[in-house]
Short mmCIF file of C-alpha atoms in Angstrom, two decimals:
data_model
loop_
_atom_site.label_atom_id
_atom_site.label_comp_id
_atom_site.label_asym_id
_atom_site.label_seq_id
_atom_site.Cartn_x
_atom_site.Cartn_y
_atom_site.Cartn_z
CA MET A 211 36.02 -121.22 -148.12
CA THR A 212 36.55 -124.64 -146.57
CA LYS A 213 40.03 -126.11 -146.97
CA LYS A 214 40.91 -129.75 -147.51
CA VAL A 215 42.85 -131.27 -144.63
CA GLY A 216 46.21 -132.62 -145.78
CA HIS A 217 47.23 -134.30 -142.53
CA VAL A 218 46.60 -134.16 -138.80
CA VAL A 219 49.28 -133.68 -136.15
CA THR A 220 48.56 -135.28 -132.78
CA ARG A 221 50.30 -133.65 -129.83
CA ARG A 222 50.16 -134.25 -126.12
CA SER A 223 47.92 -131.87 -124.16
CA ARG A 224 49.09 -128.63 -122.65
CA ILE A 225 48.24 -129.94 -119.18
CA LEU A 226 50.04 -133.07 -118.00
CA GLY A 227 47.57 -135.97 -117.94
CA ASP A 228 44.94 -134.43 -120.23
CA ALA A 229 43.97 -136.01 -123.55
CA PRO A 230 46.15 -135.31 -126.62
CA ILE A 231 45.04 -132.72 -129.17
CA ASP A 232 44.67 -133.06 -132.95
CA ILE A 233 45.85 -130.17 -135.12
CA PRO A 234 44.49 -130.24 -138.70
CA VAL A 235 46.89 -128.96 -141.35
CA ALA A 236 45.24 -127.75 -144.55
CA GLU A 237 46.56 -129.25 -147.76
CA ASP A 238 47.57 -125.85 -149.12
CA LEU A 239 49.72 -125.22 -146.02
CA GLU A 240 51.77 -128.40 -146.33
CA THR A 241 55.47 -127.93 -147.10
CA VAL A 242 58.17 -129.97 -145.35
CA ASP A 243 58.78 -131.37 -141.90
CA GLY A 244 60.65 -128.73 -139.94
CA ILE A 245 61.99 -126.12 -142.35
CA PRO A 246 63.28 -126.13 -145.96
CA THR A 247 67.03 -126.60 -145.68
CA ARG A 248 70.02 -126.93 -148.01
CA ASP A 249 72.41 -129.00 -145.94
CA ARG A 250 75.48 -128.21 -148.04
CA ASP A 251 74.86 -124.48 -147.62
CA VAL A 252 74.35 -124.86 -143.86
CA SER A 253 77.70 -126.66 -143.65
CA PHE A 254 79.43 -124.09 -145.86
CA PHE A 255 78.31 -121.08 -143.83
CA SER A 256 79.03 -122.84 -140.55
CA ARG A 257 82.57 -123.57 -141.71
CA GLU A 258 83.45 -120.36 -143.56
CA TYR A 259 81.29 -117.84 -141.67
CA PRO A 260 80.70 -119.36 -138.21
CA LEU A 261 77.91 -117.99 -136.07
CA GLU A 262 78.79 -115.63 -133.26
CA ASN A 263 76.96 -114.47 -130.18
CA MET A 264 75.11 -111.19 -130.82
CA ALA A 265 76.41 -109.91 -127.47
CA ILE A 266 79.85 -109.97 -129.13
CA GLU A 267 79.02 -109.50 -132.81
CA GLU A 268 76.73 -106.52 -132.07
CA SER A 269 78.29 -105.32 -128.83
CA ALA A 270 78.33 -101.71 -130.07
CA SER A 271 74.57 -101.58 -130.51
CA ALA A 272 74.10 -103.60 -127.29
CA GLU A 273 75.86 -100.88 -125.28
CA TRP A 274 73.92 -98.19 -127.14
CA SER A 275 70.66 -100.03 -126.51
CA ARG A 276 71.36 -100.33 -122.78
CA GLU A 277 71.91 -96.57 -122.47
CA VAL A 278 68.88 -95.66 -124.57
CA ARG A 279 66.64 -98.10 -122.69
CA ASN A 280 67.59 -96.68 -119.30
CA THR A 281 66.90 -93.15 -120.54
CA ALA A 282 63.65 -93.91 -122.37
CA THR A 283 62.23 -96.08 -119.58
CA PRO A 284 63.62 -94.96 -116.20
CA ASP A 285 61.86 -97.83 -114.41
CA ALA A 286 63.88 -100.23 -116.55
CA ARG A 287 67.25 -99.29 -115.04
CA GLU A 288 66.37 -100.56 -111.56
CA PHE A 289 64.37 -103.49 -112.95
CA PHE A 290 67.20 -104.85 -115.07
CA ALA A 291 69.85 -104.22 -112.43
CA GLU A 292 67.81 -106.28 -109.98
CA HIS A 293 67.18 -108.96 -112.61
CA GLU A 294 70.87 -109.33 -113.46
CA ALA A 295 71.76 -109.59 -109.77
CA ARG A 296 69.18 -112.35 -109.30
CA MET A 297 70.37 -114.17 -112.41
CA GLU A 298 74.10 -114.09 -111.63
CA PRO A 299 74.26 -117.32 -109.56
CA ILE A 300 72.05 -119.08 -112.13
CA VAL A 301 74.31 -117.96 -114.99
CA GLU A 302 77.40 -119.08 -113.11
CA TRP A 303 75.83 -122.51 -112.55
CA VAL A 304 74.88 -122.76 -116.25
CA ARG A 305 78.44 -121.88 -117.31
CA THR A 306 79.98 -124.59 -115.12
CA SER A 307 77.24 -127.23 -115.50
CA GLY A 308 79.37 -129.27 -117.88
CA ASP A 309 81.91 -129.88 -115.11
CA LEU A 310 79.37 -131.62 -112.87
CA LEU A 311 79.63 -135.40 -112.81
CA PRO A 312 76.94 -138.11 -112.86
CA THR A 313 75.99 -139.57 -109.48
CA ALA A 314 75.27 -143.14 -110.63
CA GLU A 315 76.22 -145.69 -113.26
CA PRO A 316 73.95 -145.84 -116.34
CA THR A 317 71.90 -149.00 -116.88
CA GLY A 318 71.98 -148.70 -120.67
CA GLU A 319 68.19 -148.44 -120.91
CA ASP A 320 66.55 -145.84 -123.15
CA VAL A 321 65.71 -142.93 -120.82
CA THR A 322 63.86 -140.70 -123.29
CA GLU A 323 60.41 -140.98 -121.76
CA VAL A 324 61.47 -140.86 -118.12
CA ILE A 325 63.36 -137.62 -118.80
CA ARG A 326 60.42 -136.22 -120.75
CA GLN A 327 58.02 -137.13 -117.94
CA LYS A 328 60.28 -135.59 -115.30
CA ALA A 329 60.60 -132.34 -117.28
CA LEU A 330 56.83 -132.08 -117.69
CA GLU A 331 56.30 -132.77 -113.99
CA LEU A 332 58.70 -129.95 -113.18
CA GLY A 333 56.56 -127.58 -115.25
CA TYR A 334 58.13 -127.38 -118.70
CA GLY A 335 55.49 -126.95 -121.40
CA GLU A 336 57.39 -128.57 -124.27
CA VAL A 337 60.13 -131.21 -124.20
CA GLY A 338 61.87 -132.70 -127.23
CA PHE A 339 65.01 -134.64 -128.13
CA THR A 340 67.37 -134.23 -131.07
CA ARG A 341 71.06 -134.38 -131.98
CA ASN A 342 73.58 -131.83 -130.78
CA ASP A 343 74.04 -130.05 -134.12
CA ARG A 344 77.47 -128.39 -134.05
CA HIS A 345 76.54 -126.17 -136.99
CA TYR A 346 74.67 -124.08 -134.45
CA VAL A 347 77.38 -123.27 -131.93
CA TYR A 348 78.86 -119.79 -131.49
CA GLN A 349 82.50 -119.49 -132.53
CA SER A 350 83.51 -118.07 -129.14
CA ARG A 351 81.76 -120.90 -127.27
CA LYS A 352 83.25 -123.85 -129.19
CA PRO A 353 86.29 -124.26 -126.91
CA GLU A 354 83.99 -124.53 -123.89
CA MET A 355 81.54 -127.06 -125.31
CA LYS A 356 82.08 -130.67 -124.30
CA GLY A 357 82.81 -132.94 -127.25
CA SER A 358 81.26 -136.03 -125.70
CA LEU A 359 77.61 -134.95 -125.59
CA PRO A 360 75.90 -136.03 -128.84
CA ASN A 361 72.28 -135.34 -127.87
CA ALA A 362 70.19 -132.28 -127.04
CA ILE A 363 67.13 -131.98 -124.79
CA CYS A 364 65.03 -128.99 -125.84
CA LEU A 365 62.92 -127.36 -123.12
CA ALA A 366 60.33 -124.58 -123.37
CA LEU A 367 58.88 -122.86 -120.29
CA GLU A 368 55.69 -120.88 -120.88
CA GLN A 369 55.44 -117.31 -119.64
CA ASP A 370 52.29 -115.74 -118.20
CA TYR A 371 49.52 -115.36 -120.78
CA ARG A 372 47.78 -112.26 -119.44
CA LYS A 373 50.95 -110.25 -118.88
CA THR A 374 52.22 -111.15 -122.34
CA GLN A 375 49.12 -109.62 -123.93
CA THR A 376 50.08 -106.21 -122.43
CA ILE A 377 53.14 -105.98 -124.70
CA PRO A 378 54.91 -103.57 -124.84
CA SER A 379 54.98 -102.87 -121.09
CA MET A 380 57.07 -103.37 -117.98
CA GLU A 381 54.42 -105.86 -116.87
CA ALA A 382 55.22 -107.96 -119.94
CA GLU A 383 58.94 -107.57 -119.25
CA ASP A 384 58.28 -108.86 -115.74
CA THR A 385 56.95 -112.20 -117.01
CA HIS A 386 59.54 -112.32 -119.80
CA PHE A 387 62.50 -112.03 -117.45
CA GLY A 388 60.72 -113.70 -114.55
CA THR A 389 60.48 -116.82 -116.70
CA TYR A 390 64.26 -116.75 -117.22
CA PHE A 391 64.62 -116.75 -113.45
CA ASP A 392 62.11 -119.61 -113.10
CA GLN A 393 64.16 -121.71 -115.52
CA GLY A 394 67.08 -121.76 -113.10
CA PRO A 395 65.85 -124.09 -110.32
CA LEU A 396 63.91 -126.23 -112.79
CA THR A 397 67.05 -126.88 -114.81
CA VAL A 398 69.06 -127.70 -111.70
CA ALA A 399 66.41 -130.25 -110.70
CA LEU A 400 66.30 -131.84 -114.16
CA VAL A 401 70.09 -132.01 -114.47
CA ASP A 402 70.29 -133.60 -111.01
CA TYR A 403 67.78 -136.19 -112.21
CA ILE A 404 69.75 -136.94 -115.38
CA HIS A 405 72.92 -137.23 -113.28
CA SER A 406 71.10 -139.79 -111.12
CA LEU A 407 70.50 -141.84 -114.28
CA GLY A 408 74.26 -141.91 -114.85
CA TYR A 409 74.67 -139.29 -117.57
CA GLN A 410 76.54 -136.02 -118.03
CA CYS A 411 74.94 -132.68 -118.96
CA GLN A 412 75.92 -129.23 -120.19
CA VAL A 413 73.26 -126.51 -120.06
CA SER A 414 72.62 -123.72 -122.57
CA GLY A 415 70.39 -121.01 -121.12
CA PRO A 416 68.97 -119.06 -119.50
CA THR A 417 70.98 -115.92 -120.34
CA TRP A 418 74.20 -117.79 -121.25
CA HIS A 419 73.97 -119.86 -124.44
CA TYR A 420 76.22 -121.99 -126.62
CA GLY A 421 74.33 -121.11 -129.78
CA PRO A 422 70.95 -120.33 -131.34
CA MET A 423 68.30 -122.72 -130.06
CA ILE A 424 65.40 -122.58 -132.51
CA PRO A 425 67.03 -124.84 -135.17
CA LEU A 426 67.30 -127.65 -132.63
CA PHE A 427 63.75 -127.12 -131.36
CA VAL A 428 62.47 -127.42 -134.92
CA GLU A 429 64.44 -130.65 -135.41
CA ALA A 430 62.96 -131.96 -132.15
CA GLY A 431 59.43 -131.49 -133.52
CA LEU A 432 58.46 -128.79 -131.02
CA GLY A 433 57.28 -126.25 -133.57
CA GLN A 434 58.34 -124.35 -136.67
CA LEU A 435 60.03 -121.03 -137.33
CA GLY A 436 57.53 -118.19 -137.68
CA ALA A 437 57.72 -115.08 -139.84
CA ASN A 438 58.51 -113.17 -136.64
CA GLY A 439 61.77 -115.11 -136.27
CA GLN A 440 60.47 -117.01 -133.24
CA LEU A 441 59.58 -120.63 -132.56
CA LEU A 442 55.82 -121.18 -132.93
CA SER A 443 54.92 -124.17 -130.79
CA PRO A 444 51.48 -125.86 -130.63
CA HIS A 445 50.21 -124.68 -127.24
CA PHE A 446 51.70 -121.23 -126.69
CA GLY A 447 53.32 -120.12 -129.93
CA SER A 448 56.37 -118.00 -129.09
CA ARG A 449 55.17 -117.19 -125.55
CA ALA A 450 57.98 -119.17 -123.93
CA ARG A 451 61.62 -119.07 -122.91
CA LEU A 452 63.84 -121.75 -124.43
CA GLN A 453 66.86 -123.67 -123.20
CA ILE A 454 68.83 -126.79 -124.10
CA ILE A 455 70.57 -129.51 -122.11
CA TYR A 456 73.33 -131.26 -124.07
CA THR A 457 73.85 -134.79 -122.80
CA ASP A 458 75.27 -138.25 -123.44
CA ALA A 459 72.06 -139.86 -122.13
CA ASN A 460 70.75 -142.86 -124.06
CA ILE A 461 67.76 -141.27 -125.77
CA THR A 462 65.69 -141.67 -128.94
CA GLN A 463 65.63 -138.52 -131.02
CA ASP A 464 62.31 -136.97 -132.02
CA LYS A 465 61.65 -135.94 -135.61
CA PRO A 466 60.71 -132.58 -137.15
CA ILE A 467 57.03 -132.03 -137.93
CA ASP A 468 55.13 -130.04 -140.55
CA TYR A 469 52.57 -128.08 -138.53
CA GLY A 470 51.75 -125.97 -141.59
CA ILE A 471 53.42 -122.92 -140.04
CA HIS A 472 56.00 -122.35 -142.79
CA GLN A 473 53.27 -121.57 -145.33
CA PHE A 474 50.65 -120.32 -142.85
CA CYS A 475 52.87 -117.36 -141.97
CA GLN A 476 52.82 -116.33 -145.64
CA GLU A 477 49.01 -116.33 -145.52
CA CYS A 478 48.92 -114.48 -142.19
CA LYS A 479 51.71 -111.86 -142.09
CA VAL A 480 50.08 -110.04 -139.17
CA CYS A 481 53.45 -109.66 -137.44
CA VAL A 482 54.98 -108.31 -140.65
CA ASP A 483 52.19 -105.78 -141.11
CA ARG A 484 52.06 -104.67 -137.45
CA CYS A 485 55.79 -104.28 -136.70
CA PRO A 486 56.36 -100.64 -135.61
CA GLY A 487 59.87 -100.61 -137.07
CA ARG A 488 58.96 -102.42 -140.31
CA ALA A 489 61.69 -104.88 -139.39
CA LEU A 490 60.16 -108.11 -140.75
CA MET A 491 60.49 -109.11 -144.40
CA PRO A 492 57.20 -110.18 -146.03
CA ASP A 493 58.82 -112.69 -148.39
CA LYS A 494 61.02 -115.62 -147.50
CA VAL A 495 64.66 -115.69 -148.55
CA TRP A 496 67.40 -118.31 -148.39
CA TYR A 497 69.79 -117.37 -145.58
CA ARG A 498 72.67 -119.55 -144.37
CA GLY A 499 71.03 -122.57 -146.01
CA VAL A 500 67.53 -122.08 -144.58
CA GLU A 501 64.39 -120.58 -146.15
CA LYS A 502 62.95 -118.00 -143.77
CA ASN A 503 61.52 -114.51 -143.28
CA LYS A 504 64.60 -112.44 -142.45
CA LEU A 505 64.64 -109.89 -139.65
CA VAL A 506 66.13 -106.44 -140.37
CA PHE A 507 68.15 -106.00 -137.18
CA LYS A 508 68.83 -102.27 -137.57
CA ARG A 509 65.09 -101.56 -137.64
CA CYS A 510 64.31 -103.86 -134.71
CA ARG A 511 66.74 -103.00 -131.90
CA PRO A 512 66.01 -99.22 -131.82
CA VAL A 513 62.33 -99.98 -131.18
CA MET A 514 63.13 -102.63 -128.58
CA ALA A 515 65.41 -100.21 -126.75
CA ARG A 516 62.81 -97.46 -126.45
CA TYR A 517 59.60 -99.43 -125.90
CA GLU A 518 60.00 -101.95 -123.06
CA GLY A 519 61.60 -104.60 -125.27
CA CYS A 520 58.79 -104.20 -127.84
CA GLY A 521 57.73 -107.82 -128.57
CA ILE A 522 54.76 -106.73 -130.67
CA CYS A 523 55.58 -109.49 -133.17
CA MET A 524 54.92 -111.94 -130.34
CA LYS A 525 51.75 -110.23 -129.12
CA VAL A 526 50.01 -110.05 -132.51
CA CYS A 527 50.78 -113.63 -133.55
CA PRO A 528 47.50 -115.60 -133.62
CA ILE A 529 49.34 -118.81 -132.72
CA GLN A 530 50.55 -117.12 -129.53
CA LYS A 531 47.20 -115.57 -128.65
CA TYR A 532 44.82 -118.41 -129.52
CA GLY A 533 46.96 -121.55 -129.80
CA MET A 534 47.78 -123.57 -132.91
CA LYS A 535 44.76 -125.91 -132.83
CA PRO A 536 42.04 -123.17 -132.87
CA VAL A 537 43.95 -121.19 -135.51
CA MET A 538 44.40 -124.16 -137.83
CA GLU A 539 40.81 -125.33 -137.33
CA HIS A 540 39.57 -121.85 -138.22
CA TYR A 541 41.72 -121.82 -141.35
CA VAL A 542 40.37 -125.22 -142.46
CA GLU A 543 36.78 -124.11 -141.85
CA SER A 544 37.00 -120.63 -143.40
CA GLY A 545 40.28 -120.21 -145.27
CA LYS A 546 40.95 -117.18 -143.05
CA VAL A 547 43.38 -116.27 -140.29
CA LEU A 548 41.75 -116.20 -136.86
CA GLY A 549 41.72 -112.67 -135.44
CA LYS A 550 43.34 -110.98 -138.45
CA GLY A 551 42.15 -107.40 -138.86
CA THR A 552 40.67 -107.23 -135.34
CA GLU A 553 41.55 -104.88 -132.52
CA ALA A 554 41.75 -107.82 -130.11
CA LEU A 555 44.72 -109.28 -131.98
CA GLU A 556 46.38 -106.36 -133.73
CA GLY A 557 45.99 -103.36 -131.43
CA TYR A 558 48.90 -102.05 -129.35
CA THR A 559 50.00 -98.90 -127.54
CA LEU A 560 53.37 -97.14 -127.57
CA SER A 561 53.98 -95.00 -124.48
CA ASP A 562 54.74 -91.70 -126.23
CA LYS A 563 52.74 -92.18 -129.43
CA GLY A 564 49.40 -93.57 -128.36
CA HIS A 565 47.29 -96.47 -129.56
CA PHE A 566 47.47 -98.10 -132.97
CA GLY A 567 44.63 -100.27 -134.21
CA PRO A 568 44.49 -102.50 -137.30
CA GLY A 569 45.95 -100.74 -140.33
CA GLU A 570 47.61 -98.03 -138.22
CA LEU A 571 51.36 -97.75 -137.69
CA PRO A 572 53.59 -95.24 -135.89
CA THR A 573 56.09 -93.06 -137.71
CA PHE A 574 59.59 -92.17 -136.54
CA ASP A 575 62.16 -89.56 -137.49
CA ARG A 576 65.06 -90.76 -139.61
CA ASP A 577 67.55 -90.43 -136.75
CA PHE A 578 65.41 -92.74 -134.59
CA PHE A 579 67.15 -95.69 -136.25
CA ASP A 580 70.69 -94.31 -135.99
CA MET A 581 72.81 -96.62 -133.86
CA PRO A 582 76.33 -98.07 -133.97
CA HIS A 583 76.82 -101.48 -135.58
CA GLY A 584 79.27 -104.31 -135.16
CA ARG A 585 81.71 -104.89 -132.33
CA ALA A 586 82.15 -102.16 -129.76
CA ASP A 587 85.97 -102.25 -129.97
CA ASP A 588 85.84 -101.79 -133.75
CA TRP A 589 83.36 -98.94 -133.39
CA LEU A 590 85.52 -97.22 -130.77
CA MET A 591 88.58 -97.54 -133.01
CA ILE A 592 86.72 -95.91 -135.90
CA GLU A 593 85.56 -93.11 -133.60
CA PHE A 594 89.10 -92.62 -132.26
CA ARG A 595 90.61 -92.53 -135.74
CA GLU A 596 88.09 -89.94 -136.95
CA LYS A 597 88.80 -87.72 -133.94
CA LEU A 598 92.54 -87.95 -134.60
CA MET A 599 92.08 -86.98 -138.24
CA GLU A 600 89.91 -84.01 -137.30
CA SER A 601 92.16 -82.87 -134.45
CA LYS A 602 94.22 -79.72 -134.92
CA GLY A 603 95.68 -79.82 -131.44
CA GLY A 604 99.11 -80.86 -130.29
CA ASP A 605 100.45 -83.88 -128.48
CA LEU A 606 98.60 -82.98 -125.26
CA GLU A 607 95.18 -83.09 -126.93
CA LYS A 608 96.03 -86.33 -128.74
CA GLY A 609 97.22 -87.83 -125.48
CA GLN A 610 93.89 -86.95 -123.86
CA MET A 611 92.06 -88.54 -126.78
CA TRP A 612 94.15 -91.70 -126.39
CA ALA A 613 93.39 -91.86 -122.66
CA GLU A 614 89.68 -91.42 -123.38
CA PHE A 615 89.82 -94.21 -125.98
CA LYS A 616 91.54 -96.57 -123.53
CA ASP A 617 88.93 -95.89 -120.83
CA LYS A 618 86.06 -96.50 -123.24
CA LEU A 619 87.67 -99.70 -124.51
CA GLU A 620 88.12 -101.05 -120.98
CA ASP A 621 84.48 -100.25 -120.17
CA SER A 622 83.40 -101.96 -123.38
CA LEU A 623 85.28 -105.15 -122.53
CA GLU A 624 83.70 -105.17 -119.07
CA ASN A 625 80.26 -104.75 -120.63
CA LEU A 626 80.65 -108.06 -122.49
CA ALA A 627 79.83 -109.73 -119.17
CA ALA A 628 76.53 -107.84 -118.96
CA SER A 629 73.33 -109.32 -120.34
CA VAL A 630 72.19 -108.23 -123.79
CA ASP A 631 68.71 -106.67 -123.87
CA GLY A 632 68.31 -107.44 -120.19
CA GLY A 633 68.82 -111.18 -120.29
CA MET A 634 68.70 -112.81 -123.72
CA ASP A 635 72.44 -113.57 -123.74
CA ARG A 636 75.85 -112.29 -122.70
CA GLY A 637 79.23 -112.17 -124.36
CA VAL A 638 81.48 -113.72 -121.71
#
């Protein structure tokens, strides 16, 4: 059934210098620019329940995940050790980037388009500008964030298409984490350029972040939040690694856009239906002042840990596989979701369970999803207390238990400096 077009979004081409593209948005997919938001609720939760880095907030499951991953996928141990070693100088530069000084005096001119052009020339696939929204800063990072940088430059670097379609696999992990590594020199070059314009910068990502990035990308008009919890951008959906440069550069902020994604995901739900862990909620809820499909963390991380980072919600997204323009054109022409119900879009293979086509899902034992939650130090204290209560030994045994607890706690604090899930973030 043909759909009436409500509006058309014109975006620059995927390739620098090519003609812009027009994305038709069906009338029945129109909602709001960006994402439905209750500003008072966002402010309330930011003030009373500030966001925290998952590497800290869920450090217990992060340590558990690291051990399980290395056991389930032996190749991963060497791969991630090598990746972290390669990333260390990049992470150190990111952490100290705010201390670097401009190399010229600013002219006062608006530098939005020259920065955008430079970023695209370097190879970034999406570039947008918005305000530095302090609602989305981790509590533990606030003391380190410069207070004089009111703007944010949002940058997305596309990862390899072919390798991404092999999810879940070590080949897909290679492009996933390889793209983090590629971000390093590109960011250095862009920051050097902004410094030459006379402005200061502070970088968030790769691997070391000041806060969640997707809210700012949505405000910058670079896409909308998908049901899979990822940014769906026009050219490559969620097949990209994101980072932000906070700056005092004289820029004009972009505006959020209604690409039709907020409602389209409710019509599609392929990621919801294909998730091996059943970790994606089919219906939207209001969470921290935003209407979204909520992820069930405790059903997601156990699958990620055992199956090469999983990522099936990325693989089966039609926006990722086909691009937003073809998907939205198909919806306008037919009222259907491009690729839905087909093996080409929905099929995937889990290493120890085989292949699953449309309508087929794996099953897991109940204990598959058992993992510790919360902060590692809290979890260790609970474990220590339970052992003490169960102990029938004397002071010697309790002393040994105390020594064991101290050793585990020291190891846990050291692990905060390790990357979560191989590179998405780190605690300190």
